[in-house]
């Protein structure tokens, strides 16, 4: 264990108390509660039975996890001898239950002291509430956790820390090994109990790629990272090394107030799809245009404009194409095994971007940039498996400094904008499929199906 002393600024967060509350197997727990089943003992997966067995399980109940079924596995990977309930996704219901749980948090803490991290996880700064409730941070956290379960029936796990990072680690690592689903860390206990903990990928923000580069430097634990010379870390990770070093010491200077005050300078809108069935070159263009259409409508709805378009086209190769690709590159079997999963399985992508002449929300101008970009980026003869379309340099349409196009037909653009506004009004009142373009009825199109989804999954309103 390193003997180096932590930086002096680590003392600044010792007096604060942060909770992070995670809802155990949230989607699966909601489905169990709706069926009157115990979320902790019922074998249930949330997956769309209308898709193939390759579809991903959005959630796996704790009982199935205990049997070795991994979260986010594919349906065919569940052992055949295990009996379980398959629940179709109901994203609208999950959003409603998440809102119900947020209402529980508001019984104890002001909204300005809550940061919603995801649909099933939230941070709470309870520092200023301990005197009010006359209890310790642990007691208040346990009170909130029990209230969530009593109100909704959904089991929750809680992490408590002296900064946001330690609260997250207390949740992700410490609470998992605690019989009461509650973990607690400060900087001292973090270093004492977790500096030698492995695998290092269990720590927040340490993914497989980061772990691989640390491994090449002989670093396998947070203790080793804290003791490592800084210069090589900055050489390998750039500015991200500062975050890694701070986290190795259990330091996190960012507060919920900082998060609330943050305003991004560069904004973008994007949409991505992993296609249920691969499509050909022409089918990919139809879907890309549908996605751009939805993004343009969103710009109009928000009163914003964009000035660039970007596109990613992903492919999945057949076995023969994959073998030919590696043969051409001179890769042997061992070299292939050493490559990332998306290369090993024959997945790769092309991408590109295009700049618009002036800021706009007009679909005609966005399509005018997207179509030639697609023809430049996409490859013919290879099935398309994934698509992403994005709009960059998004700003308010009345923002200062926007430069118009002197050669544009402004009257035509104004008519198009009014038409887009009318389409938005109709869809808002009667549903997204109330108005469709002709291309949305083509066999390769996906807009009608996706309009009935939330986050790319079934909403439950079908």
Coordinates of C-alpha atoms in Angstrom, one line a residue:
X1 CA 0.0 0.0 0.0
X2 CA 1.5 3.4 -0.9
X3 CA 2.8 5.6 1.9
X4 CA 2.7 8.9 -0.1
X5 CA 0.5 11.6 1.4
X6 CA -2.6 12.7 -0.4
X7 CA -2.7 16.2 -1.8
X8 CA -3.7 18.9 0.7
X9 CA -6.9 19.8 -1.1
X10 CA -8.4 16.4 -0.2
X11 CA -9.6 17.9 3.1
X12 CA -12.1 20.3 1.5
X13 CA -14.8 17.7 1.1
X14 CA -14.5 15.8 4.4
X15 CA -17.5 17.6 6.0
X16 CA -19.9 16.9 3.2
X17 CA -22.3 13.9 3.1
X18 CA -23.5 12.6 -0.2
X19 CA -25.9 9.8 -0.8
X20 CA -26.3 7.9 -4.1
X21 CA -29.3 5.6 -4.3
X22 CA -29.6 2.9 -6.9
X23 CA -32.8 0.9 -7.6
X24 CA -31.9 -2.8 -7.8
X25 CA -32.5 -4.2 -11.3
X26 CA -35.0 -1.4 -11.8
X27 CA -36.9 -2.5 -14.9
X28 CA -37.1 -6.1 -13.6
X29 CA -38.2 -4.9 -10.1
X30 CA -40.9 -2.7 -11.6
X31 CA -42.3 -5.7 -13.6
X32 CA -42.2 -7.9 -10.5
X33 CA -44.1 -5.4 -8.4
X34 CA -46.7 -4.9 -11.1
X35 CA -47.3 -8.7 -11.0
X36 CA -47.4 -8.9 -7.2
X37 CA -44.1 -10.8 -7.1
X38 CA -41.1 -10.4 -4.9
X39 CA -38.3 -8.6 -6.9
X40 CA -35.6 -10.3 -4.8
X41 CA -36.7 -13.9 -5.4
X42 CA -38.5 -13.9 -8.7
X43 CA -36.7 -15.1 -11.8
X44 CA -37.6 -12.4 -14.4
X45 CA -36.0 -10.8 -17.4
X46 CA -37.1 -7.7 -19.3
X47 CA -36.8 -8.4 -23.0
X48 CA -38.8 -8.0 -26.1
X49 CA -40.2 -11.4 -27.1
X50 CA -41.2 -10.1 -30.6
X51 CA -37.4 -9.8 -31.4
X52 CA -35.0 -12.6 -32.0
X53 CA -33.2 -14.6 -29.3
X54 CA -30.2 -12.3 -29.9
X55 CA -32.1 -9.4 -28.3
X56 CA -30.5 -7.9 -25.2
X57 CA -32.2 -8.4 -21.8
X58 CA -32.7 -4.8 -20.5
X59 CA -32.8 -6.1 -16.9
X60 CA -32.2 -9.3 -15.1
X61 CA -33.7 -9.8 -11.6
X62 CA -31.4 -10.4 -8.6
X63 CA -32.5 -14.0 -8.4
X64 CA -31.3 -14.8 -11.9
X65 CA -28.1 -12.8 -11.3
X66 CA -27.4 -15.1 -8.3
X67 CA -27.7 -18.1 -10.7
X68 CA -24.9 -16.6 -12.9
X69 CA -27.1 -14.8 -15.5
X70 CA -25.3 -11.6 -16.4
X71 CA -27.1 -8.3 -16.7
X72 CA -27.5 -7.1 -20.3
X73 CA -27.0 -10.6 -21.6
X74 CA -28.8 -11.8 -24.7
X75 CA -31.8 -14.1 -24.4
X76 CA -30.1 -17.1 -26.0
X77 CA -27.3 -16.8 -23.4
X78 CA -29.7 -17.7 -20.5
X79 CA -29.1 -21.3 -19.7
X80 CA -31.9 -23.5 -21.1
X81 CA -32.5 -25.3 -17.8
X82 CA -33.6 -22.1 -15.9
X83 CA -37.3 -21.3 -15.7
X84 CA -38.0 -17.5 -15.8
X85 CA -40.7 -15.0 -16.7
X86 CA -40.0 -12.8 -19.7
X87 CA -41.6 -9.3 -19.4
X88 CA -41.9 -7.1 -22.5
X89 CA -40.3 -3.6 -21.9
X90 CA -42.7 -0.8 -20.8
X91 CA -40.5 2.3 -20.9
X92 CA -43.4 4.7 -20.1
X93 CA -44.2 2.8 -16.9
X94 CA -40.5 2.8 -15.9
X95 CA -40.3 6.6 -16.3
X96 CA -43.5 7.0 -14.2
X97 CA -42.0 4.8 -11.4
X98 CA -38.8 6.7 -11.6
X99 CA -40.8 10.0 -11.1
X100 CA -42.6 8.4 -8.1
X101 CA -39.2 7.6 -6.5
X102 CA -38.0 11.1 -7.2
X103 CA -41.0 12.4 -5.3
X104 CA -39.9 10.3 -2.3
X105 CA -36.5 12.1 -2.4
X106 CA -38.3 15.4 -2.4
X107 CA -39.9 14.5 0.9
X108 CA -36.4 14.8 2.4
X109 CA -34.2 17.0 0.2
X110 CA -34.7 20.0 -2.0
X111 CA -34.5 19.6 -5.8
X112 CA -31.4 21.8 -5.9
X113 CA -29.6 19.2 -3.8
X114 CA -30.5 16.2 -6.1
X115 CA -28.7 15.2 -9.2
X116 CA -30.5 12.5 -11.3
X117 CA -27.7 10.4 -12.7
X118 CA -29.9 8.0 -14.6
X119 CA -33.4 6.6 -14.6
X120 CA -32.6 4.4 -11.6
X121 CA -29.8 6.3 -9.8
X122 CA -29.6 9.7 -8.1
X123 CA -27.1 11.6 -5.9
X124 CA -28.4 13.6 -2.9
X125 CA -26.4 16.2 -1.0
X126 CA -27.7 15.7 2.6
X127 CA -25.0 17.8 4.3
X128 CA -27.4 20.7 5.3
X129 CA -30.3 18.4 6.4
X130 CA -28.7 16.4 9.3
X131 CA -29.4 19.1 11.9
X132 CA -32.9 19.5 10.6
X133 CA -33.7 15.8 11.0
X134 CA -31.5 15.3 14.1
X135 CA -29.7 12.2 12.8
X136 CA -26.5 11.0 11.3
X137 CA -25.9 10.8 7.5
X138 CA -26.2 7.0 7.7
X139 CA -29.5 7.1 9.5
X140 CA -31.0 9.6 7.0
X141 CA -29.8 7.6 4.1
X142 CA -31.3 4.4 5.5
X143 CA -34.6 6.3 6.2
X144 CA -34.8 7.4 2.6
X145 CA -33.8 4.0 1.3
X146 CA -36.5 2.3 3.3
X147 CA -39.1 4.9 2.3
X148 CA -38.4 4.2 -1.4
X149 CA -39.0 0.4 -0.9
X150 CA -42.1 1.0 1.3
X151 CA -43.6 3.4 -1.2
X152 CA -42.9 1.6 -4.4
X153 CA -42.0 -2.0 -3.4
X154 CA -38.7 -1.6 -5.3
X155 CA -35.6 -2.5 -3.4
X156 CA -32.9 0.1 -3.3
X157 CA -29.1 0.1 -2.5
X158 CA -27.4 3.1 -1.0
X159 CA -23.9 4.5 -1.0
X160 CA -22.7 7.3 1.4
X161 CA -19.5 9.2 0.9
X162 CA -17.8 12.5 1.8
X163 CA -17.7 13.3 -1.9
X164 CA -19.6 12.3 -5.0
X165 CA -17.0 9.8 -6.1
X166 CA -16.7 8.0 -2.8
X167 CA -20.5 7.8 -2.6
X168 CA -20.5 6.1 -6.0
X169 CA -17.8 3.7 -5.0
X170 CA -19.5 2.9 -1.7
X171 CA -22.6 2.0 -3.8
X172 CA -20.9 0.1 -6.6
X173 CA -18.4 -1.9 -4.5
X174 CA -19.0 -1.7 -0.7
X175 CA -22.8 -1.9 -0.7
X176 CA -22.7 -5.0 -2.9
X177 CA -21.0 -6.9 -0.1
X178 CA -23.2 -5.5 2.7
X179 CA -26.2 -7.5 4.0
X180 CA -28.2 -4.3 4.5
X181 CA -27.5 -2.9 0.9
X182 CA -25.7 0.1 2.4
X183 CA -22.1 1.1 1.9
X184 CA -20.2 4.0 3.5
X185 CA -16.7 5.5 2.7
X186 CA -14.6 8.4 3.5
X187 CA -11.1 9.0 2.1
X188 CA -9.4 7.1 4.9
X189 CA -11.6 4.0 4.8
X190 CA -11.4 4.1 1.0
X191 CA -7.6 3.9 1.0
X192 CA -7.6 1.3 3.8
X193 CA -10.1 -1.1 2.3
X194 CA -10.0 -0.5 -1.4
X195 CA -6.5 0.4 -2.4
X196 CA -5.7 -3.3 -3.0
X197 CA -9.2 -4.2 -4.4
X198 CA -9.4 -5.9 -7.8
X199 CA -10.6 -5.8 -10.5
X200 CA -9.8 -2.2 -11.1
X201 CA -12.6 -2.0 -13.6
X202 CA -15.1 -2.1 -10.8
X203 CA -14.2 1.5 -10.1
X204 CA -16.2 4.3 -11.7
X205 CA -14.7 5.6 -15.0
X206 CA -12.2 2.8 -15.3
X207 CA -13.3 0.9 -18.4
X208 CA -11.6 -2.0 -20.2
X209 CA -9.5 0.3 -22.3
X210 CA -8.2 2.3 -19.4
X211 CA -7.5 -0.9 -17.4
X212 CA -5.5 -2.3 -20.4
X213 CA -3.3 0.8 -20.6
X214 CA -2.8 0.8 -16.8
X215 CA -1.9 -2.9 -17.0
X216 CA 0.8 -2.0 -19.5
X217 CA 2.2 0.4 -16.9
X218 CA 2.2 -2.3 -14.2
X219 CA -0.8 -0.8 -12.4
X220 CA -3.6 -3.1 -11.3
X221 CA -5.0 -1.5 -8.2
X222 CA -6.0 2.0 -7.0
X223 CA -3.2 1.9 -4.5
X224 CA -0.6 1.3 -7.2
X225 CA -2.1 4.1 -9.2
X226 CA -1.9 6.5 -6.3
X227 CA 1.8 5.7 -5.8
X228 CA 2.7 5.8 -9.5
X229 CA 4.8 8.7 -11.0
X230 CA 2.5 11.3 -12.5
X231 CA 4.4 12.2 -15.6
X232 CA 3.9 8.8 -17.4
X233 CA 0.2 8.9 -16.5
X234 CA -0.2 12.3 -18.1
X235 CA 1.8 11.1 -21.1
X236 CA -0.6 8.1 -21.6
X237 CA -3.9 9.6 -20.6
X238 CA -3.5 13.4 -21.1
X239 CA -5.7 15.6 -19.0
X240 CA -7.8 12.6 -17.9
X241 CA -4.8 11.5 -15.8
X242 CA -5.8 14.3 -13.3
X243 CA -9.1 12.6 -12.7
X244 CA -7.5 9.1 -12.4
X245 CA -5.0 10.4 -9.8
X246 CA -7.6 12.2 -7.8
X247 CA -9.9 9.1 -7.8
X248 CA -7.0 6.9 -6.7
X249 CA -6.7 9.1 -3.6
X250 CA -10.5 9.2 -3.2
X251 CA -10.7 12.9 -4.1
X252 CA -13.5 14.5 -6.1
X253 CA -13.8 18.3 -6.0
X254 CA -17.0 18.6 -8.1
X255 CA -20.2 19.1 -6.1
X256 CA -23.8 18.9 -7.0
X257 CA -23.9 22.7 -7.1
X258 CA -21.1 22.6 -9.7
X259 CA -23.1 20.2 -11.8
X260 CA -26.3 22.3 -11.6
X261 CA -24.3 25.4 -12.6
X262 CA -22.6 23.8 -15.6
X263 CA -23.6 25.0 -19.0
X264 CA -22.0 23.3 -22.1
X265 CA -20.6 25.6 -24.7
X266 CA -21.0 23.1 -27.6
X267 CA -24.4 21.4 -28.1
X268 CA -25.5 18.7 -30.4
X269 CA -28.5 16.5 -31.1
X270 CA -28.0 12.9 -32.2
X271 CA -30.0 9.7 -32.9
X272 CA -28.7 6.2 -33.2
X273 CA -30.1 2.8 -34.1
X274 CA -28.8 -0.8 -33.9
X275 CA -31.0 -2.3 -36.6
X276 CA -33.0 -5.4 -35.9
X277 CA -32.4 -6.6 -39.4
X278 CA -29.4 -5.5 -41.5
X279 CA -30.3 -3.3 -44.5
X280 CA -28.6 -2.6 -47.8
X281 CA -27.1 0.6 -49.1
X282 CA -30.5 2.1 -50.2
X283 CA -32.3 1.0 -47.1
X284 CA -29.6 2.7 -44.9
X285 CA -30.2 6.0 -46.7
X286 CA -33.9 5.8 -46.1
X287 CA -33.4 5.3 -42.4
X288 CA -30.7 8.0 -42.1
X289 CA -33.1 10.5 -43.7
X290 CA -35.9 9.4 -41.3
X291 CA -33.5 10.1 -38.4
X292 CA -32.5 13.5 -39.8
X293 CA -36.2 14.3 -40.2
X294 CA -36.9 13.6 -36.5
X295 CA -33.9 15.7 -35.5
X296 CA -34.9 18.6 -37.7
X297 CA -38.4 18.5 -36.1
X298 CA -36.8 18.5 -32.7
X299 CA -34.8 21.6 -33.6
X300 CA -38.0 23.5 -34.6
X301 CA -39.7 22.3 -31.4
X302 CA -36.8 23.8 -29.4
X303 CA -36.4 26.9 -31.4
X304 CA -32.8 26.0 -32.3
X305 CA -30.6 25.8 -35.4
X306 CA -27.6 23.7 -36.3
X307 CA -24.6 24.2 -38.6
X308 CA -23.2 20.7 -39.2
X309 CA -24.3 17.2 -39.8
X310 CA -22.4 14.0 -38.9
X311 CA -23.0 10.4 -39.8
X312 CA -21.8 7.0 -38.6
X313 CA -22.5 3.9 -40.6
X314 CA -21.7 0.5 -39.0
X315 CA -21.5 -2.8 -40.7
X316 CA -21.5 -6.5 -39.6
X317 CA -19.5 -8.7 -41.8
X318 CA -20.3 -12.2 -42.9
X319 CA -17.8 -14.9 -41.9
X320 CA -16.3 -14.9 -45.4
X321 CA -16.0 -11.0 -45.5
X322 CA -14.4 -11.0 -42.0
X323 CA -11.8 -13.7 -43.0
X324 CA -11.0 -11.7 -46.2
X325 CA -10.6 -8.5 -44.2
X326 CA -8.1 -10.0 -41.8
X327 CA -6.3 -11.9 -44.5
X328 CA -5.9 -8.7 -46.5
X329 CA -4.6 -6.9 -43.4
X330 CA -2.2 -9.7 -42.7
X331 CA -3.7 -10.7 -39.3
X332 CA -3.2 -14.2 -38.0
X333 CA -5.5 -15.9 -35.6
X334 CA -3.6 -14.7 -32.5
X335 CA -3.6 -11.2 -33.8
X336 CA -7.3 -11.2 -34.2
X337 CA -7.8 -12.5 -30.7
X338 CA -5.9 -9.5 -29.4
X339 CA -8.2 -7.0 -31.1
X340 CA -11.3 -5.3 -29.5
X341 CA -14.6 -7.2 -29.6
X342 CA -16.1 -5.2 -32.4
X343 CA -13.1 -6.1 -34.6
X344 CA -13.1 -9.8 -33.6
X345 CA -16.7 -10.1 -34.4
X346 CA -16.3 -8.4 -37.8
X347 CA -18.0 -5.1 -36.9
X348 CA -16.6 -1.8 -38.1
X349 CA -17.9 1.6 -39.0
X350 CA -17.3 4.6 -41.3
X351 CA -18.1 8.1 -40.3
X352 CA -17.9 11.7 -41.6
X353 CA -19.3 15.2 -41.3
X354 CA -20.5 18.1 -43.4
X355 CA -20.8 21.8 -42.6
X356 CA -24.0 23.7 -43.6
X357 CA -23.7 27.1 -45.4
X358 CA -25.5 28.8 -42.5
X359 CA -27.3 27.9 -39.3
X360 CA -30.7 26.3 -40.1
X361 CA -33.5 24.0 -38.9
X362 CA -34.8 23.4 -42.4
X363 CA -35.1 19.7 -43.3
X364 CA -34.4 20.4 -46.9
X365 CA -31.0 21.9 -46.1
X366 CA -30.1 19.2 -43.6
X367 CA -31.0 16.5 -46.1
X368 CA -29.1 18.5 -48.7
X369 CA -26.0 18.0 -46.6
X370 CA -26.8 14.5 -45.4
X371 CA -27.5 12.7 -48.7
X372 CA -24.1 13.5 -50.3
X373 CA -22.4 12.8 -47.0
X374 CA -24.1 9.4 -46.9
X375 CA -22.9 8.6 -50.5
X376 CA -19.4 9.6 -49.5
X377 CA -19.3 7.6 -46.3
X378 CA -21.4 4.5 -46.7
X379 CA -20.0 1.4 -48.5
X380 CA -22.1 -0.5 -51.1
X381 CA -22.3 -4.3 -50.9
X382 CA -22.0 -4.6 -47.1
X383 CA -25.1 -5.0 -44.9
X384 CA -25.6 -2.0 -42.6
X385 CA -26.1 -2.9 -39.0
X386 CA -25.9 0.4 -37.1
X387 CA -26.6 4.1 -38.0
X388 CA -26.1 7.3 -36.1
X389 CA -27.0 10.8 -37.4
X390 CA -26.2 14.0 -35.5
X391 CA -26.5 17.7 -35.8
X392 CA -23.7 19.8 -34.5
X393 CA -23.1 23.5 -33.4
X394 CA -26.7 23.6 -32.1
X395 CA -27.7 27.1 -30.8
X396 CA -30.9 29.1 -30.2
X397 CA -32.2 30.5 -33.4
X398 CA -32.1 34.0 -31.9
X399 CA -28.6 33.7 -30.4
X400 CA -26.2 36.6 -31.0
X401 CA -23.6 36.2 -33.7
X402 CA -25.5 33.9 -36.0
X403 CA -24.7 34.6 -39.7
X404 CA -27.3 34.0 -42.3
X405 CA -27.0 33.0 -45.9
X406 CA -27.4 35.9 -48.3
X407 CA -28.2 33.6 -51.2
X408 CA -30.9 31.5 -49.4
X409 CA -34.6 31.7 -50.5
X410 CA -35.8 33.1 -47.2
X411 CA -39.5 33.0 -48.2
X412 CA -39.2 29.3 -49.0
X413 CA -37.4 28.6 -45.8
X414 CA -40.1 30.5 -43.8
X415 CA -42.8 28.4 -45.4
X416 CA -40.9 25.2 -44.6
X417 CA -40.5 26.2 -41.0
X418 CA -44.2 26.9 -40.7
X419 CA -45.0 23.5 -42.2
X420 CA -42.6 21.8 -39.7
X421 CA -44.2 23.7 -36.8
X422 CA -47.6 22.5 -38.0
X423 CA -46.4 18.9 -38.2
X424 CA -45.1 19.2 -34.6
X425 CA -48.4 20.6 -33.4
X426 CA -50.3 17.7 -35.0
X427 CA -47.9 15.0 -33.7
X428 CA -48.0 16.5 -30.2
X429 CA -51.8 16.3 -30.1
X430 CA -52.4 13.0 -32.0
X431 CA -49.2 11.0 -31.7
X432 CA -46.0 10.7 -33.6
X433 CA -47.5 8.5 -36.3
X434 CA -50.4 10.8 -37.0
X435 CA -48.4 12.2 -40.0
X436 CA -45.9 10.2 -42.0
X437 CA -43.9 10.8 -45.1
X438 CA -44.1 8.4 -48.0
X439 CA -40.6 7.0 -47.3
X440 CA -41.8 6.0 -43.8
X441 CA -44.0 3.3 -45.5
X442 CA -41.2 1.7 -47.3
X443 CA -40.2 -1.8 -46.2
X444 CA -36.8 -0.7 -44.9
X445 CA -38.1 2.3 -42.9
X446 CA -38.1 2.2 -39.1
X447 CA -39.7 5.5 -38.1
X448 CA -43.2 4.1 -37.5
X449 CA -41.9 1.4 -35.2
X450 CA -39.6 3.8 -33.4
X451 CA -42.3 6.4 -33.0
X452 CA -44.1 3.9 -30.7
X453 CA -40.9 3.4 -28.6
X454 CA -39.1 5.3 -25.8
X455 CA -35.3 5.1 -25.8
X456 CA -35.4 2.6 -28.6
X457 CA -37.6 0.1 -26.6
X458 CA -41.3 -0.6 -26.3
X459 CA -43.2 2.1 -24.4
X460 CA -45.9 -0.3 -23.2
X461 CA -48.7 1.7 -24.9
X462 CA -49.0 -0.6 -27.9

